[in-house]
Coordinates of C-alpha atoms in Angstrom, one line a residue:
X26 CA 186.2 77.2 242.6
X27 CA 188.0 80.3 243.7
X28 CA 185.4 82.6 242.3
X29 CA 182.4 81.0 243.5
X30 CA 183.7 82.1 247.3
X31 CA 185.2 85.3 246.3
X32 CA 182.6 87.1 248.3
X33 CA 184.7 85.9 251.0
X34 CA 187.4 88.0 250.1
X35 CA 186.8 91.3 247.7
X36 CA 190.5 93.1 248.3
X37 CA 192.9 90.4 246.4
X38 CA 192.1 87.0 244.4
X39 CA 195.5 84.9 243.5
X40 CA 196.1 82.0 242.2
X41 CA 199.2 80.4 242.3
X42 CA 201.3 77.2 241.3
X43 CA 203.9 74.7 243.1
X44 CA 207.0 74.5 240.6
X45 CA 207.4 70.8 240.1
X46 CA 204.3 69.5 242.2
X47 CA 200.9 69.3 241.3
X48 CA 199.5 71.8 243.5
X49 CA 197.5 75.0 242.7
X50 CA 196.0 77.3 245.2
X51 CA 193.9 80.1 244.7
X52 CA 192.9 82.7 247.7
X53 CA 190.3 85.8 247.9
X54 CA 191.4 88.1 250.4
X55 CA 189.9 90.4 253.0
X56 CA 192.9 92.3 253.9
X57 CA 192.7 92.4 258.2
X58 CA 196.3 92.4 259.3
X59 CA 199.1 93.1 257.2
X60 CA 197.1 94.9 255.1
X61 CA 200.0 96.6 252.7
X62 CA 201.8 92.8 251.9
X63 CA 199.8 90.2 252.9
X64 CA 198.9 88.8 249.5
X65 CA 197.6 84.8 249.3
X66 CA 198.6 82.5 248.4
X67 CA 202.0 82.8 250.6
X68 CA 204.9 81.1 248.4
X69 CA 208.1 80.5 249.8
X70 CA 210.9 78.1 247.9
X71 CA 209.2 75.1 247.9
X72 CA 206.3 75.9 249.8
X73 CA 203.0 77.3 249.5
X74 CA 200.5 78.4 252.0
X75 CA 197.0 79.4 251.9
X76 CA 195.2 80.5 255.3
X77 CA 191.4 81.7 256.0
X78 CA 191.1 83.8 259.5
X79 CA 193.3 85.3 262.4
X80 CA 196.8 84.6 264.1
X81 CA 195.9 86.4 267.1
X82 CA 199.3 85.8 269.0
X83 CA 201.2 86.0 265.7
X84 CA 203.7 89.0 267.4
X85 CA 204.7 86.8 270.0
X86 CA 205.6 83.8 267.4
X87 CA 207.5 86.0 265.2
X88 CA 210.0 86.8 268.3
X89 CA 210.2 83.2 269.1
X90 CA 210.5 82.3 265.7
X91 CA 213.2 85.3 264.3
X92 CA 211.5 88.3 262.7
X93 CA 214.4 88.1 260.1
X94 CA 212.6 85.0 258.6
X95 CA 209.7 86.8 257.5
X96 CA 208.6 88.6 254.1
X97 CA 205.3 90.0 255.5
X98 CA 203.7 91.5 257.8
X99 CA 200.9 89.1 257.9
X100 CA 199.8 86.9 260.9
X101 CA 199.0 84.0 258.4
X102 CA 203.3 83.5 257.4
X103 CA 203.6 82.4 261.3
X104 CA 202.0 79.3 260.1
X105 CA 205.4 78.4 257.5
X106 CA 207.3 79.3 260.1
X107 CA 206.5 77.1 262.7
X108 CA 205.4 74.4 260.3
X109 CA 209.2 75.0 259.1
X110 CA 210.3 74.9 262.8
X111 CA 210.3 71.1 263.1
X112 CA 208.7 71.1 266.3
X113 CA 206.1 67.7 266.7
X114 CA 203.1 69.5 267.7
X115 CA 203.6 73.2 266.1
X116 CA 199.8 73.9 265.3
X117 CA 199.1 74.1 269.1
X118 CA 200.9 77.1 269.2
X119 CA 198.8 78.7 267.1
X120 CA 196.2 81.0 269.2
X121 CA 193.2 81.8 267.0
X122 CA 190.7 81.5 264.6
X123 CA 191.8 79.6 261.4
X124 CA 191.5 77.4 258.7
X125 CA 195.0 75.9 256.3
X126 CA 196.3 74.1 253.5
X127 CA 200.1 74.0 253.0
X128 CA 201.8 71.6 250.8
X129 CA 205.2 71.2 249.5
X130 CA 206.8 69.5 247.1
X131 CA 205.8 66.0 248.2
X132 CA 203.2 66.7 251.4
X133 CA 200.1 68.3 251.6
X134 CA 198.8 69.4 255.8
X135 CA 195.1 70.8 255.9
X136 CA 194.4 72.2 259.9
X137 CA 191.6 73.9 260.9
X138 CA 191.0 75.7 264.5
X139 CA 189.7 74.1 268.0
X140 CA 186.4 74.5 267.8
X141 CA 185.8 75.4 263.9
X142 CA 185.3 78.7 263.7
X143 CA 186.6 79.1 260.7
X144 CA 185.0 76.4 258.0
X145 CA 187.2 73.6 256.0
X146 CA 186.5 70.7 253.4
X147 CA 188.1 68.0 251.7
X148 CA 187.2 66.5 248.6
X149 CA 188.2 63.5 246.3
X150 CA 189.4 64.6 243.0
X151 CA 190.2 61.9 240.6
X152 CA 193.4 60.4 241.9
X153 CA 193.9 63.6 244.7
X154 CA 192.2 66.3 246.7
X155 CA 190.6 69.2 247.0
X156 CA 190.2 71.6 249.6
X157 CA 187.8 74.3 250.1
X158 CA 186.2 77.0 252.6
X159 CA 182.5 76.5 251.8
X160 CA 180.4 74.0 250.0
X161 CA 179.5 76.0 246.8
X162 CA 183.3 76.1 246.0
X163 CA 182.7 72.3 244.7
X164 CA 179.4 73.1 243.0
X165 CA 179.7 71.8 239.2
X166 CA 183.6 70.5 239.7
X167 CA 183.8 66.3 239.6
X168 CA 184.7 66.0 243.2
X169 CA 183.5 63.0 245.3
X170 CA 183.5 62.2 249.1
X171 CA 182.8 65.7 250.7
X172 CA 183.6 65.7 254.5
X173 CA 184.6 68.5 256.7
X174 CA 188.1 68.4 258.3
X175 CA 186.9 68.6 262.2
X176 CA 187.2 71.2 264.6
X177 CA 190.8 70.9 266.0
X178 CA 191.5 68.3 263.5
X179 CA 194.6 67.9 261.1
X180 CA 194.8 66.1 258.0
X181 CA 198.4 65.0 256.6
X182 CA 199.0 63.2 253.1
X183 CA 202.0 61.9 255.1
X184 CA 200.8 61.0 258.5
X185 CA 197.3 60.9 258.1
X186 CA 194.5 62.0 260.8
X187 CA 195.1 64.1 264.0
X188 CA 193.2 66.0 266.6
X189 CA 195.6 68.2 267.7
X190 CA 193.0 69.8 269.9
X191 CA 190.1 68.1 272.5
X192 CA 188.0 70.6 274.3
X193 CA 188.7 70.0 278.3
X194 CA 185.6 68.2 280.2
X195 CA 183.5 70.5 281.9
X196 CA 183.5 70.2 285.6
X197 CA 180.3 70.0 287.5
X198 CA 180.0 70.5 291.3
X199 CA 181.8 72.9 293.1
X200 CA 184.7 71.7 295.4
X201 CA 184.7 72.0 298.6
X202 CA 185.9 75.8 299.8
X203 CA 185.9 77.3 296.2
X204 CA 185.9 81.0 296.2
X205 CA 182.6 82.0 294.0
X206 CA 184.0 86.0 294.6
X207 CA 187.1 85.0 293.5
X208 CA 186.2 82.9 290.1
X209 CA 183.6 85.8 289.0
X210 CA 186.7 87.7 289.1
X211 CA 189.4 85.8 287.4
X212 CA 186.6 84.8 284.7
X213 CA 186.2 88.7 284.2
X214 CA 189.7 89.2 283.7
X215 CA 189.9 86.3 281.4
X216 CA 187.4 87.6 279.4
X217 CA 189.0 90.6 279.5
X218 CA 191.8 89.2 277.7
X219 CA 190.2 87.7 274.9
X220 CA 187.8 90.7 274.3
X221 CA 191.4 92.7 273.5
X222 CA 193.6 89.6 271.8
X223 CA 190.5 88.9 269.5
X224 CA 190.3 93.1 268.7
X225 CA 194.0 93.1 267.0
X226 CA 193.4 94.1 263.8
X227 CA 194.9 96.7 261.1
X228 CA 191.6 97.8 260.3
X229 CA 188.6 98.8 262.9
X230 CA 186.8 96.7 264.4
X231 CA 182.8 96.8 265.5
X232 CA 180.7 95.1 267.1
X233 CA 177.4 93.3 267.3
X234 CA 174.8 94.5 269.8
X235 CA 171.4 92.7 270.2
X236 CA 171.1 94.0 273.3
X237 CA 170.9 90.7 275.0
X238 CA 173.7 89.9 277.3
X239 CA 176.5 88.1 275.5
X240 CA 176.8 91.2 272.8
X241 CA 176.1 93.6 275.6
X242 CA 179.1 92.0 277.5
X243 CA 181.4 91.7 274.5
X244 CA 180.2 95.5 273.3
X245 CA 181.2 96.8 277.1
X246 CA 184.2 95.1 277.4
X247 CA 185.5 96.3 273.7
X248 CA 184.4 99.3 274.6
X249 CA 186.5 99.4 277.6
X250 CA 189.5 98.3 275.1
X251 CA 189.5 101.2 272.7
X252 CA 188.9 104.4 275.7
X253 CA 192.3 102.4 277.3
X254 CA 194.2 102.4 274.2
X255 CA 193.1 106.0 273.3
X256 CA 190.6 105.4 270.0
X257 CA 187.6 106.9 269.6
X258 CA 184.3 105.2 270.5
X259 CA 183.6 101.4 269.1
X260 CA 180.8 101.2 266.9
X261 CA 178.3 98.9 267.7
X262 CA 175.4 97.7 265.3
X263 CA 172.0 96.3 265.9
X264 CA 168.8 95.1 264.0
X265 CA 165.4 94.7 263.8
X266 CA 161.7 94.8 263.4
X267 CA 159.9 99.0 264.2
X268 CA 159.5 98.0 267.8
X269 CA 161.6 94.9 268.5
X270 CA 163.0 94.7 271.8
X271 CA 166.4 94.2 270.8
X272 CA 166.5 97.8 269.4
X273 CA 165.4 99.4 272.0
X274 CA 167.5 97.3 274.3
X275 CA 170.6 98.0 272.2
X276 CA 169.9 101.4 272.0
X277 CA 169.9 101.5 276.2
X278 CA 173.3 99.8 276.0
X279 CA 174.8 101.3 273.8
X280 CA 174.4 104.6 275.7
X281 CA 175.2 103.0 279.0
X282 CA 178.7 102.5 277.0
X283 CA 178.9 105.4 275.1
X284 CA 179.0 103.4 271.7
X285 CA 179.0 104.9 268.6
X286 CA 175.5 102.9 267.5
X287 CA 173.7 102.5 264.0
X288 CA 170.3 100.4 264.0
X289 CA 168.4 99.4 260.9
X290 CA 164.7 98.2 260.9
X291 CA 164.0 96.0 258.4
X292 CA 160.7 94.3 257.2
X293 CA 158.9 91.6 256.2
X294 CA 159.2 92.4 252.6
X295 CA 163.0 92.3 253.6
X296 CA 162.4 89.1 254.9
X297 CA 161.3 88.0 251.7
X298 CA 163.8 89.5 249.5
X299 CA 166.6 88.6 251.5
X300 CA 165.5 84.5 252.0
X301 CA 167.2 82.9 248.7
X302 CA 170.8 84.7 249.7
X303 CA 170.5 83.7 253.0
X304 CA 169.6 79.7 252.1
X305 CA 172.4 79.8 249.3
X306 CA 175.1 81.5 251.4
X307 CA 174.2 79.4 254.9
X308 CA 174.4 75.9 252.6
X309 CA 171.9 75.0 254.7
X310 CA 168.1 74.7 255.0
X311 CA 167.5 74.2 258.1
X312 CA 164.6 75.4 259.6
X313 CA 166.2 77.0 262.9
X314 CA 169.6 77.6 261.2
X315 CA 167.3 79.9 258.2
X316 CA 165.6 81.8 261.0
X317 CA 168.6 82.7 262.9
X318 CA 170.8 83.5 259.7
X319 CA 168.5 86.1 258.4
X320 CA 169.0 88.9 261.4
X321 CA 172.1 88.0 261.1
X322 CA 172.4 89.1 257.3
X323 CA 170.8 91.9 258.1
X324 CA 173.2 93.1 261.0
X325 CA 176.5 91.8 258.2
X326 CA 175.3 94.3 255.4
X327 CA 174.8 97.6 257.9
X328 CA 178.1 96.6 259.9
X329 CA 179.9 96.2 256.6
X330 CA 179.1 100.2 255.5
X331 CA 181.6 101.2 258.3
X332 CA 184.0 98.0 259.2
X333 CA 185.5 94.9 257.9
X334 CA 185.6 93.2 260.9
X335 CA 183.1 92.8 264.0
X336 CA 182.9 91.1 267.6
X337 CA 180.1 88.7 268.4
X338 CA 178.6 86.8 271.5
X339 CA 178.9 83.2 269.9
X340 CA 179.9 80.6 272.0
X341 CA 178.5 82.0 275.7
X342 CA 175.4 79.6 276.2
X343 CA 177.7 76.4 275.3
X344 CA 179.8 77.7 277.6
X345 CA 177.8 78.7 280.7
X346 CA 174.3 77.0 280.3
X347 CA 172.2 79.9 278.4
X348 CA 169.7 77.9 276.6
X349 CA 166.3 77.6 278.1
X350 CA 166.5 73.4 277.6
X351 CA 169.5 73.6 279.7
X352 CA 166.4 74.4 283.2
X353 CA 166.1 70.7 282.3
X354 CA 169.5 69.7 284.4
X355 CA 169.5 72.2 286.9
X356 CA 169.4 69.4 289.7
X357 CA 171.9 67.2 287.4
X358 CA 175.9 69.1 287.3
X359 CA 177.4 66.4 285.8
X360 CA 174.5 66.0 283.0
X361 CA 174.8 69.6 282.2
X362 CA 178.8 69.7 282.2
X363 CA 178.5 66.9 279.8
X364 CA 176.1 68.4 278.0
X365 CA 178.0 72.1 277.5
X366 CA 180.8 70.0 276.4
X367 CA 179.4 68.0 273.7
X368 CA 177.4 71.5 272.5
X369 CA 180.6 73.0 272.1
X370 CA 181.9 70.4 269.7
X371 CA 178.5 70.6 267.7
X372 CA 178.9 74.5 267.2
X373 CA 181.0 74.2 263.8
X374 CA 177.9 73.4 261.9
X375 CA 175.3 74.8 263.9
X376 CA 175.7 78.8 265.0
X377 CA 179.2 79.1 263.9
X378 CA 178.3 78.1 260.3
X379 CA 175.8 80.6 260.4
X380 CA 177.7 83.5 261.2
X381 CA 181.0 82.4 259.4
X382 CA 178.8 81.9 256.3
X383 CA 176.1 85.1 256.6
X384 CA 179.0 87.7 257.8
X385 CA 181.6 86.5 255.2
X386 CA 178.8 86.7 252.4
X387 CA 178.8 90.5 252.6
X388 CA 182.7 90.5 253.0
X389 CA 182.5 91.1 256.7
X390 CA 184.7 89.1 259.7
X391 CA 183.0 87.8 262.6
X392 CA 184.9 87.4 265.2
X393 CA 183.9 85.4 268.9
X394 CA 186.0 86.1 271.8
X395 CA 183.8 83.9 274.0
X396 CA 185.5 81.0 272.2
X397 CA 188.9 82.1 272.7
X398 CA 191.1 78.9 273.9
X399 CA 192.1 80.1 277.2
X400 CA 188.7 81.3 278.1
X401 CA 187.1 77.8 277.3
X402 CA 189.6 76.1 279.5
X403 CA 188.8 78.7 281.8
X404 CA 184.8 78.5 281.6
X405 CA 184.9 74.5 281.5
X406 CA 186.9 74.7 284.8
X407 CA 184.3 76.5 286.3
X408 CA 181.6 74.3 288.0
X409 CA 178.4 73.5 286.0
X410 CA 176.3 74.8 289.2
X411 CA 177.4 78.1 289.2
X412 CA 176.4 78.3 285.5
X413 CA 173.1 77.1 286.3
X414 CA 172.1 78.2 289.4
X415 CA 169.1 77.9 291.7
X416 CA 168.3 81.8 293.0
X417 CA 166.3 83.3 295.3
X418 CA 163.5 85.9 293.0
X419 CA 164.0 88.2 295.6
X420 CA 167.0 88.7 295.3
X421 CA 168.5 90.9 292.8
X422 CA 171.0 88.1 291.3
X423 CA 168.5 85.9 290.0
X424 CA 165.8 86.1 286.6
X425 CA 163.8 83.4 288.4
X426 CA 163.6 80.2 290.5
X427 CA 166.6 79.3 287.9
X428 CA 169.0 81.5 286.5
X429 CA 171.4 80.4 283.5
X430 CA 174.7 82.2 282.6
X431 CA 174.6 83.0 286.5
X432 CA 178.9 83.1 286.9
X433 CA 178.9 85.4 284.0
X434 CA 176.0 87.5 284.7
X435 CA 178.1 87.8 288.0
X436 CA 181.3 88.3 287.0
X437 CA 180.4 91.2 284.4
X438 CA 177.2 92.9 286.8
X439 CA 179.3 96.3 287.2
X440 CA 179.4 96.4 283.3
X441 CA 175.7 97.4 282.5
X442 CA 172.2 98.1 283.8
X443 CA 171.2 95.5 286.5
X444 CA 167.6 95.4 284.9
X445 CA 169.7 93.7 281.6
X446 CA 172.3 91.8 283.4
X447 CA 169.8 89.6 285.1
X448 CA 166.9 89.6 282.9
X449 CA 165.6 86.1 280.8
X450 CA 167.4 85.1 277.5
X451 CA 165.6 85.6 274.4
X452 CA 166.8 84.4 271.0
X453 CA 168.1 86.5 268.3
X454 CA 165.1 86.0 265.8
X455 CA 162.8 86.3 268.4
X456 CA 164.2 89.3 270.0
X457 CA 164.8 91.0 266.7
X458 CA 161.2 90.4 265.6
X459 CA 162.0 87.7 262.9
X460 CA 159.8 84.5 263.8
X461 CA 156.4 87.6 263.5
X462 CA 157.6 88.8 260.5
X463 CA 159.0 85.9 258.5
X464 CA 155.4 84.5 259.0
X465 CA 153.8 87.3 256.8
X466 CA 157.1 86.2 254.6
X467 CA 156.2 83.1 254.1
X468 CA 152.7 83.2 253.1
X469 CA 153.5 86.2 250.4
X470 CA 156.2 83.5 248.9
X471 CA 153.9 80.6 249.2
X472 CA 150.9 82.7 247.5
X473 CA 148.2 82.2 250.5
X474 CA 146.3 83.5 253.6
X475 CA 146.7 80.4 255.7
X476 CA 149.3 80.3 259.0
X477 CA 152.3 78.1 257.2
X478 CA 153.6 75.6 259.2
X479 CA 156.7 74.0 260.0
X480 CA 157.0 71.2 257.6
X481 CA 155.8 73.9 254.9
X482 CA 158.6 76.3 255.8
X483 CA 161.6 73.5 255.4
X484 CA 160.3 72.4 251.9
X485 CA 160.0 76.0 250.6
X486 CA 163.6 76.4 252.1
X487 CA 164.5 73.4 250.9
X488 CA 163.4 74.4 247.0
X489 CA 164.7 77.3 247.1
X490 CA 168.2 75.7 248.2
X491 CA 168.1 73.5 245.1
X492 CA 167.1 75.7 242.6
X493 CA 170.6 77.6 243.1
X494 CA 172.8 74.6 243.5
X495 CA 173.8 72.2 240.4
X496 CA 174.6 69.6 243.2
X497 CA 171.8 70.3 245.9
X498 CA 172.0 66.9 247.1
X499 CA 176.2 67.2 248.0
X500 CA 174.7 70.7 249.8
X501 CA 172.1 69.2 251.6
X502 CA 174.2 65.9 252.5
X503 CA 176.7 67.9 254.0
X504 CA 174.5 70.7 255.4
X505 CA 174.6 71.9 259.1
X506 CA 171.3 70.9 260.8
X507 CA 170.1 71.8 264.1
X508 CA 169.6 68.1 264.7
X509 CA 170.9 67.3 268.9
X510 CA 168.4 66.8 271.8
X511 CA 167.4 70.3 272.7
X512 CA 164.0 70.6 271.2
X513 CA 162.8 67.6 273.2
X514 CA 164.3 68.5 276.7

């Protein structure tokens, strides 16, 4: 099982057994923090610990907990710790991305993070279970009854199901005497924070940089981070088609920054070449989920020449109304508040698969400040109509008659070019050149001159998934889908 993820991990792979318990645990590492004696699995008297991700305010535990107690300097021991603390509700304190499984002699306790960032699944087999970070891990091994432990859920052999963490209701109309000046502010500062808890690291990290405005944002921000702490410039990384306007807009913004930038211009031969290790890693063939992934892959393998680690712009359009169905509820708050909440729960096996699972096949960390806990119950306090917001075009805070992301295009407008702070959205694979090029892909796979069409392009995806997969049909049952409302709004 262990070797069939070890991509997700190159530095260290463990394995290691409970005395006097049936318990094994095996562990590839990519060595982020604690980088000297963090070794997996973590195995302390009569417990054992394996964790996938990032403690982010594991310095803070370890003085609330007693620094004496610990053998490592890794942020993953804080988990024994508190676990060992007795305290009823210990995983809230955890601030981070991360998925666990500890067990002891008689009790087994599977977590994984608020909104499922980092991936988790449970599996009958025989009389117990199995546990695992991605689907292929169960490939060819007699497991039955794959599920995924849910975002902010908990699973306890003693106590059974908990979710330990809800995502707070999105608010919708503005109260009464709110200070817009003042929110755009205190969101900035917010962000802020997360940008530079979700950079702590033992290694450097880079960052993303489509050139559209959440990467721009997190790229600025980070930026910001390493000139105030006295490192050299942040590396920033972005992909695409000869032309594509996400090159030449990440090249604009990455010298408004003062990045240190790489771009790589792939084609559609790449395209090709590169489609049966997206579909295998992604565990997924999904149409929409495919055509995102591959950019993405393409961004993973140049990042991962120069860092282990890299900052995305996940998690901003859930959060502040940035998809083009969301012009459907401008004159409806509430129906979009509802909305960006129920999106944000749907995230784990939609985007956040695909970068969790396309980043950590080359061995590379993807990291998403916009979905830092503090900053989501910051955002969903912040009235749906300032997310979506009804602007006047002559104006220069407005891309039309509607504007999404409007608080945050507001709150960060001093960080970059005006012309790209309030310019129109445009998706990764479309900005990058993708949906063009994986056309011409498509018809060299498929052998002819004919357009291919939609229904075409999921059963090629969806042969191409099987023929890697013992168990394609386990894959595919369990496969993130772009399947919610938004193609029909």
């Amino acid at each position: 099982m262990i070797r069939q993820i070890a991509h997700r991990g190159p530095d260290a792979l463990a394995v290691a057994r409970l005395p006097n318990a049936p318990v094994v645990m095996a562990h590839c590492r990519l060595s982020i923090i604690g980088t000297e004696d963090g070794a997996q699995p973590i195995h302390q008297t009569d417990d054992i610990l394996v964790v996938n991700g990032e403690i982010y305010n594991h310095e803070d535990l370890r003085a609330i907990l007693g620094d004496s107690a610990f053998e490592t300097a890794s942020d993953s021991e804080t988990i024994l710790h508190l676990f060992r603390s007795g305290a009823s509700r210990w995983i809230s304190k955890l601030d981070g991305m991360f998925a666990f499984v500890l067990a002891t002699r008689d009790r087994i306790i599977a977590a994984r993070d608020p909104l499922g960032i980092k991936p988790l699944y449970m599996a009958r087999l025989g009389e117990g279970v199995a546990f695992a970070s991605e689907l292929k891990a169960f490939d060819g091994v007699p497991v039955t009854s794959v599920e995924f432990i849910p975002p902010g859920g908990l699973y306890d052999t003693r106590d059974g199901w908990r979710q330990w963490y809800r995502t707070p209701h999105g608010a919708a109309e503005a109260e009464e005497g709110l200070d817009v000046e003042h929110t755009a502010k205190e969101l900035r500062l917010v962000l802020e924070e997360a940008v530079a808890k979700w950079m702590v690291a033992d290694v450097e990290v880079g960052s993303f940089l489509s050139g559209g405005l959440d990467s721009s944002i997190i790229a600025a921000i980070a930026q910001k981070v390493r000139q105030e702490t006295g490192r050299g410039p942040l590396r920033t990384f972005a992909v695409g088609l000869e032309g594509a306007p996400d090159l030449a807009a990440a090249r604009a913004v990455a010298e408004h920054i003062g990045s240190n930038h790489r771009e790589w211009v792939f084609t559609a031969d790449d395209l090709a070449e590169a489609l049966p290790h997206v579909i295998y890693h992604l565990e997924s063939a999904d149409v929409d989920l495919v055509r995102s992934a591959i950019p993405t892959l393409f961004a993973a393998r140049l990042a991962r020449e120069d860092v282990k680690a890299v900052l995305t712009g996940e998690g901003a359009d859930e959060l502040f109304a940035g998809y083009t169905y969301h012009h459907g509820y401008v004159d409806d708050p509430r129906a979009l508040a509802d909305e960006l909440t129920r999106s944000l729960g749907t995230m784990h096996n939609i985007n956040l698969q695909r970068v969790d699972r396309i980043t950590m096949s080359e061995s590379l960390e993807a990291r998403t400040p916009f979905l830092d806990r503090e900053l989501i119950d910051f955002a969903q306090s912040i009235p749906a109509e300032l997310k979506l917001r009804k602007t006047d075009p002559a104006t220069v805070e407005s891309t039309g008659p509607t504007t999404e992301k409007w608080i945050l295009r507001k709150a960060c407008a001093d960080l970059l070019p005006t012309d790209l702070v309030w310019r129109k959205k445009a998706q990764f694979d479309e900005g990058s050149g993708t949906v063009e090029a994986l056309q011409v892909a498509l018809r060299k796979l498929l052998g002819t001159d004919r357009p291919v069409d939609r229904e075409q392009e999921a059963a090629l995806y969806e042969r191409i998934l099987r023929e890697q997969f013992i168990d394609a049909d386990r894959i595919l049952e369990n496969a993130g889908s772009w399947t919610d409302e938004r193609v029909a709004v």
